[in-house]
mmCIF file of C-alpha atoms in Angstrom:
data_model
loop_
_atom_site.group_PDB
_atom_site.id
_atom_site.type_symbol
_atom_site.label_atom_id
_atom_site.label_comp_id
_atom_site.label_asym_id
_atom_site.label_seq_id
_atom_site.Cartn_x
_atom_site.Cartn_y
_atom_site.Cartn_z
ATOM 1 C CA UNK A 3 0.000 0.000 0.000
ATOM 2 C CA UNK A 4 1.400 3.380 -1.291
ATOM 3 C CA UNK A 5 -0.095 7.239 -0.375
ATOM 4 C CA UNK A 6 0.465 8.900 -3.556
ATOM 5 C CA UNK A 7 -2.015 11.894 -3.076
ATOM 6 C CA UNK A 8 -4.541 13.120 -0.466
ATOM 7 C CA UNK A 9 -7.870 14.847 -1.473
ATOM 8 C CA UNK A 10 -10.363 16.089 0.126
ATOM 9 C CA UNK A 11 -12.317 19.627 1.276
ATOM 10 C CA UNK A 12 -11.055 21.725 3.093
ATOM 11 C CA UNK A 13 -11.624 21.194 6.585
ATOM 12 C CA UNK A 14 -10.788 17.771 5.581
ATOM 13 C CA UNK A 15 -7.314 18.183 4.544
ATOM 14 C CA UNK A 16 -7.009 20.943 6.988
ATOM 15 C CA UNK A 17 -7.200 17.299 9.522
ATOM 16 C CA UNK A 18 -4.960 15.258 7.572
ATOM 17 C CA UNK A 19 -2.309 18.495 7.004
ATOM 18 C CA UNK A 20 -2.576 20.345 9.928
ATOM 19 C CA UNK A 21 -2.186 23.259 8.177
ATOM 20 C CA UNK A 22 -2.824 26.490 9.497
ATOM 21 C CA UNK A 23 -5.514 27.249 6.748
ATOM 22 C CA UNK A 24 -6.716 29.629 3.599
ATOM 23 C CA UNK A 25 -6.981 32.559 6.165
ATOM 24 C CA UNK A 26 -3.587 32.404 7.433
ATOM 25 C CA UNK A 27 -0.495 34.066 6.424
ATOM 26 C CA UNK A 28 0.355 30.815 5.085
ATOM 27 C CA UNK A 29 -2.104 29.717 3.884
ATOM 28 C CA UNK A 30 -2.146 27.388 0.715
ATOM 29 C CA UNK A 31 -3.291 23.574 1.735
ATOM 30 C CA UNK A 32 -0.306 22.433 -0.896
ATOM 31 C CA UNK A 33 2.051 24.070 1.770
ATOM 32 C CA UNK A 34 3.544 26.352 -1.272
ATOM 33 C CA UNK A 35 5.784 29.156 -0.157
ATOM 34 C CA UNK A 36 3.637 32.466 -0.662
ATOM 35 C CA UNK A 37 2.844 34.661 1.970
ATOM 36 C CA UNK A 38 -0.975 36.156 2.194
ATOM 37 C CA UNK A 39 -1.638 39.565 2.469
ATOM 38 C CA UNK A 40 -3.843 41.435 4.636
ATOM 39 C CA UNK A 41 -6.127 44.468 4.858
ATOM 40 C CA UNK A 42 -4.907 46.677 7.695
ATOM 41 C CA UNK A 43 -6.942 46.287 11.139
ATOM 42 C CA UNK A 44 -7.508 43.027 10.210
ATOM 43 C CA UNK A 45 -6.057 39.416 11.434
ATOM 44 C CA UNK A 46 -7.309 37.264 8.024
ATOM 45 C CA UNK A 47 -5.086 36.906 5.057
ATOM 46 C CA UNK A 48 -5.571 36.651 1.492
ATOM 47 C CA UNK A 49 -3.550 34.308 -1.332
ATOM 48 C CA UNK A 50 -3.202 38.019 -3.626
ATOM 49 C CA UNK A 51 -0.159 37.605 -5.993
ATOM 50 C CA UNK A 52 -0.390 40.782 -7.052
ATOM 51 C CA UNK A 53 0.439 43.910 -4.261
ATOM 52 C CA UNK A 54 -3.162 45.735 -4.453
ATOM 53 C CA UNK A 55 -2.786 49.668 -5.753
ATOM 54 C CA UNK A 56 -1.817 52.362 -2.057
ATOM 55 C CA UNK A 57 -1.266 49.204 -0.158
ATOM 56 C CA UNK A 58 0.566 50.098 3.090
ATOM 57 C CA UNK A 59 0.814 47.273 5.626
ATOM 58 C CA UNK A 60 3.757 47.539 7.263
ATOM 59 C CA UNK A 61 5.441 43.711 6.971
ATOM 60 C CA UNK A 62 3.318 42.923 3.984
ATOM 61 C CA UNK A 63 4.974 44.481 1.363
ATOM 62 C CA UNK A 64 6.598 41.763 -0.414
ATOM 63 C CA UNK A 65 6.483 42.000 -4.040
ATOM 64 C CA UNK A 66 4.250 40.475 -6.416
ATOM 65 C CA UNK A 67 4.270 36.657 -7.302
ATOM 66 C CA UNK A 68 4.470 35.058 -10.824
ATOM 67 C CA UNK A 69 2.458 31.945 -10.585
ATOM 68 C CA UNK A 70 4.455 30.591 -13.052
ATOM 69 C CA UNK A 71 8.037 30.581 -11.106
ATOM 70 C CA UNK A 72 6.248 29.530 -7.864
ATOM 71 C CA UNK A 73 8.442 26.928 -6.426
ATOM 72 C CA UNK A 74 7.093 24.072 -4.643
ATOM 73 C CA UNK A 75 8.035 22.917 -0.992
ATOM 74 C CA UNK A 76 9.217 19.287 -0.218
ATOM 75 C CA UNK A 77 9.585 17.752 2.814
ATOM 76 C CA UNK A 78 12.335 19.471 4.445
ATOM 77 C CA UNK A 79 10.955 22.623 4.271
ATOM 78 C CA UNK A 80 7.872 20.991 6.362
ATOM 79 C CA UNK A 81 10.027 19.261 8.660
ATOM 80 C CA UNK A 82 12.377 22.293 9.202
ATOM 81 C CA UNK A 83 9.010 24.821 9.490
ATOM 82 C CA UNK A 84 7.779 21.959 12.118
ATOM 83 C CA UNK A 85 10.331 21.463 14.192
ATOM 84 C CA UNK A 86 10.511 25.928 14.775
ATOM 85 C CA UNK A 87 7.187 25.088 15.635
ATOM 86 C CA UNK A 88 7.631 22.258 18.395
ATOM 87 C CA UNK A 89 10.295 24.149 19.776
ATOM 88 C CA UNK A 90 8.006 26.842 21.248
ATOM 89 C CA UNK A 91 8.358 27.455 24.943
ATOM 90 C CA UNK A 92 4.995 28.508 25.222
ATOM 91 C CA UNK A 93 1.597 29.320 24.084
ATOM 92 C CA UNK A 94 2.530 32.745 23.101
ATOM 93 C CA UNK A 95 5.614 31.413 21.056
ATOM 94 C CA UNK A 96 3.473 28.637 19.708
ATOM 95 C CA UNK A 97 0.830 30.826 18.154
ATOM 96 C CA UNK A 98 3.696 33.169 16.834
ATOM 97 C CA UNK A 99 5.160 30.131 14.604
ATOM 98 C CA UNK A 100 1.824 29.008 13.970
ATOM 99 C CA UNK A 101 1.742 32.668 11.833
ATOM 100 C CA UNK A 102 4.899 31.942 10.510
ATOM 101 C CA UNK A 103 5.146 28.835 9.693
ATOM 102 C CA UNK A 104 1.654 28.029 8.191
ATOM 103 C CA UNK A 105 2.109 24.705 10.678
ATOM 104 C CA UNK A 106 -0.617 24.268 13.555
ATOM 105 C CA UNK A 107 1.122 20.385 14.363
ATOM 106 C CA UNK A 108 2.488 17.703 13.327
ATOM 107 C CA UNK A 109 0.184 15.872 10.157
ATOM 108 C CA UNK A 110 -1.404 12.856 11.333
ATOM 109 C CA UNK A 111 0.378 11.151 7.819
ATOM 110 C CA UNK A 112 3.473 11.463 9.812
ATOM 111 C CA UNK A 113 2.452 7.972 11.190
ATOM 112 C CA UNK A 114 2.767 6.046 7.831
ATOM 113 C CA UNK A 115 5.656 4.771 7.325
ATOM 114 C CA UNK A 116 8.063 6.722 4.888
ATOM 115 C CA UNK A 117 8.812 4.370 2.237
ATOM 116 C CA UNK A 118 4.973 3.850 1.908
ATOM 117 C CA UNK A 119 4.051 7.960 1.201
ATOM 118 C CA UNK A 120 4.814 10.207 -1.331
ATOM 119 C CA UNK A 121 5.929 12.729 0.968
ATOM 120 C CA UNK A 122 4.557 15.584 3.101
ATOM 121 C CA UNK A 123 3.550 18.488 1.686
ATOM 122 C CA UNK A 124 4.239 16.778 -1.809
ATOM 123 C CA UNK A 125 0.755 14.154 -1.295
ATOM 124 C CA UNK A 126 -1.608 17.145 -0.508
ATOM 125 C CA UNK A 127 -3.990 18.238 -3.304
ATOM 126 C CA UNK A 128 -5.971 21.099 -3.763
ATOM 127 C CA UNK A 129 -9.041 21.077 -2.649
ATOM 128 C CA UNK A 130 -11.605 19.293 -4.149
ATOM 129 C CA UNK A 131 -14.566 21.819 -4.033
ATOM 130 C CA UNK A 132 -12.192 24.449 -5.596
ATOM 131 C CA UNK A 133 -10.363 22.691 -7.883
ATOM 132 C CA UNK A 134 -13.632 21.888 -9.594
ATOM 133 C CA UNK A 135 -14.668 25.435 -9.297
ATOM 134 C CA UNK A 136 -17.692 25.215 -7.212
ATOM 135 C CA UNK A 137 -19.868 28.582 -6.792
ATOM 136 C CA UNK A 138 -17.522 30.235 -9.097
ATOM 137 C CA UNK A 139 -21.009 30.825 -11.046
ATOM 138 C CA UNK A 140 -22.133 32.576 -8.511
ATOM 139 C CA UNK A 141 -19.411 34.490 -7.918
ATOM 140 C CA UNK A 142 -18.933 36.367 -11.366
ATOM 141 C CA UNK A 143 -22.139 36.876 -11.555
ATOM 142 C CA UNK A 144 -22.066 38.919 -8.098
ATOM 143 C CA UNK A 145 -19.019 40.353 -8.980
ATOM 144 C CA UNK A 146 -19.915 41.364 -12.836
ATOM 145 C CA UNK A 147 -23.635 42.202 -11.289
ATOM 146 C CA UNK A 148 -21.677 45.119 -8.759
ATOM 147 C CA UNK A 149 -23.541 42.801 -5.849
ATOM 148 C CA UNK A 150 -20.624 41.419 -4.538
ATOM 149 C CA UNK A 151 -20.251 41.254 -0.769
ATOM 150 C CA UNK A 152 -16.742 43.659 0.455
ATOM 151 C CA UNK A 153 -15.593 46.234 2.253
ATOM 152 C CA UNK A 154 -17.316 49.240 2.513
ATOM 153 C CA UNK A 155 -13.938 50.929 1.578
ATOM 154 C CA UNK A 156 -13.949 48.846 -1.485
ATOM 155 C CA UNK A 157 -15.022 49.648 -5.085
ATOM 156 C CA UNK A 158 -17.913 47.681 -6.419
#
């Protein structure tokens, strides 16, 4: 028996990854390398590649991201991400490499034996409900309708 690839939703590979998830600053459940961005005053983060026009959050200024030259992690950038994390001293530290790292614990595939799984992050897939673009119909049409649900300091 071999673990080539795990699917699933999102909370559901959010259980088997132990990822921090799509809010955080690290959010992609593929464990890929870029950093979310934020709106200021606020704690959730957002997978933008491209820096958004008089954006000035201090810390999130990193430049924008061609999708094409994004380069995957393997498993020692988990394992060196994870053991930062395990080596908080305490709940305050924790939660600070919990930001960082995009690591919450230790995935429960840790338990399989090696030779017998792809690899961690390398066996997580996207997930399911997104990769097969689910409400993205309803989306558009919100968004090309001006009905769209943002921030009242946003542009319909």
């Amino acid at each position: 028996l071999f673990l080539i690839l795990a699917y699933g939703d999102g909370p559901g590979l959010l259980c088997l990854s132990n990822l921090i998830g799509h809010s955080g600053k690290q959010g992609c459940c593929m464990f890929c390398p870029i950093k979310g961005r934020r709106k200021p005053n606020s704690s959730q983060y957002y997978p933008v590649l491209l820096q958004p026009l008089n954006y000035h959050v201090n810390g999130w200024l990193h430049p924008n991201i061609d999708p094409y030259n994004i380069i995957p992690s393997t498993l020692s950038d988990y394992v060196k991400k994870l053991k930062i994390l395990m080596s908080a001293p305490d709940r305050a530290q924790y939660e600070k490499h919990c930001l960082e790292t995009g690591i919450v614990g230790p995935s429960i595939l840790l338990e399989l034996q090696p030779e017998h799984i792809l690899g961690i992050p390398e066996c997580f897939s996207s997930e399911i409900m997104h990769f097969a673009g689910a409400n993205m119909v309803s989306l558009f049409t919100d968004l090309w309708q001006g009905e769209i649900d943002c921030d009242c300091t946003d542009s319909k």
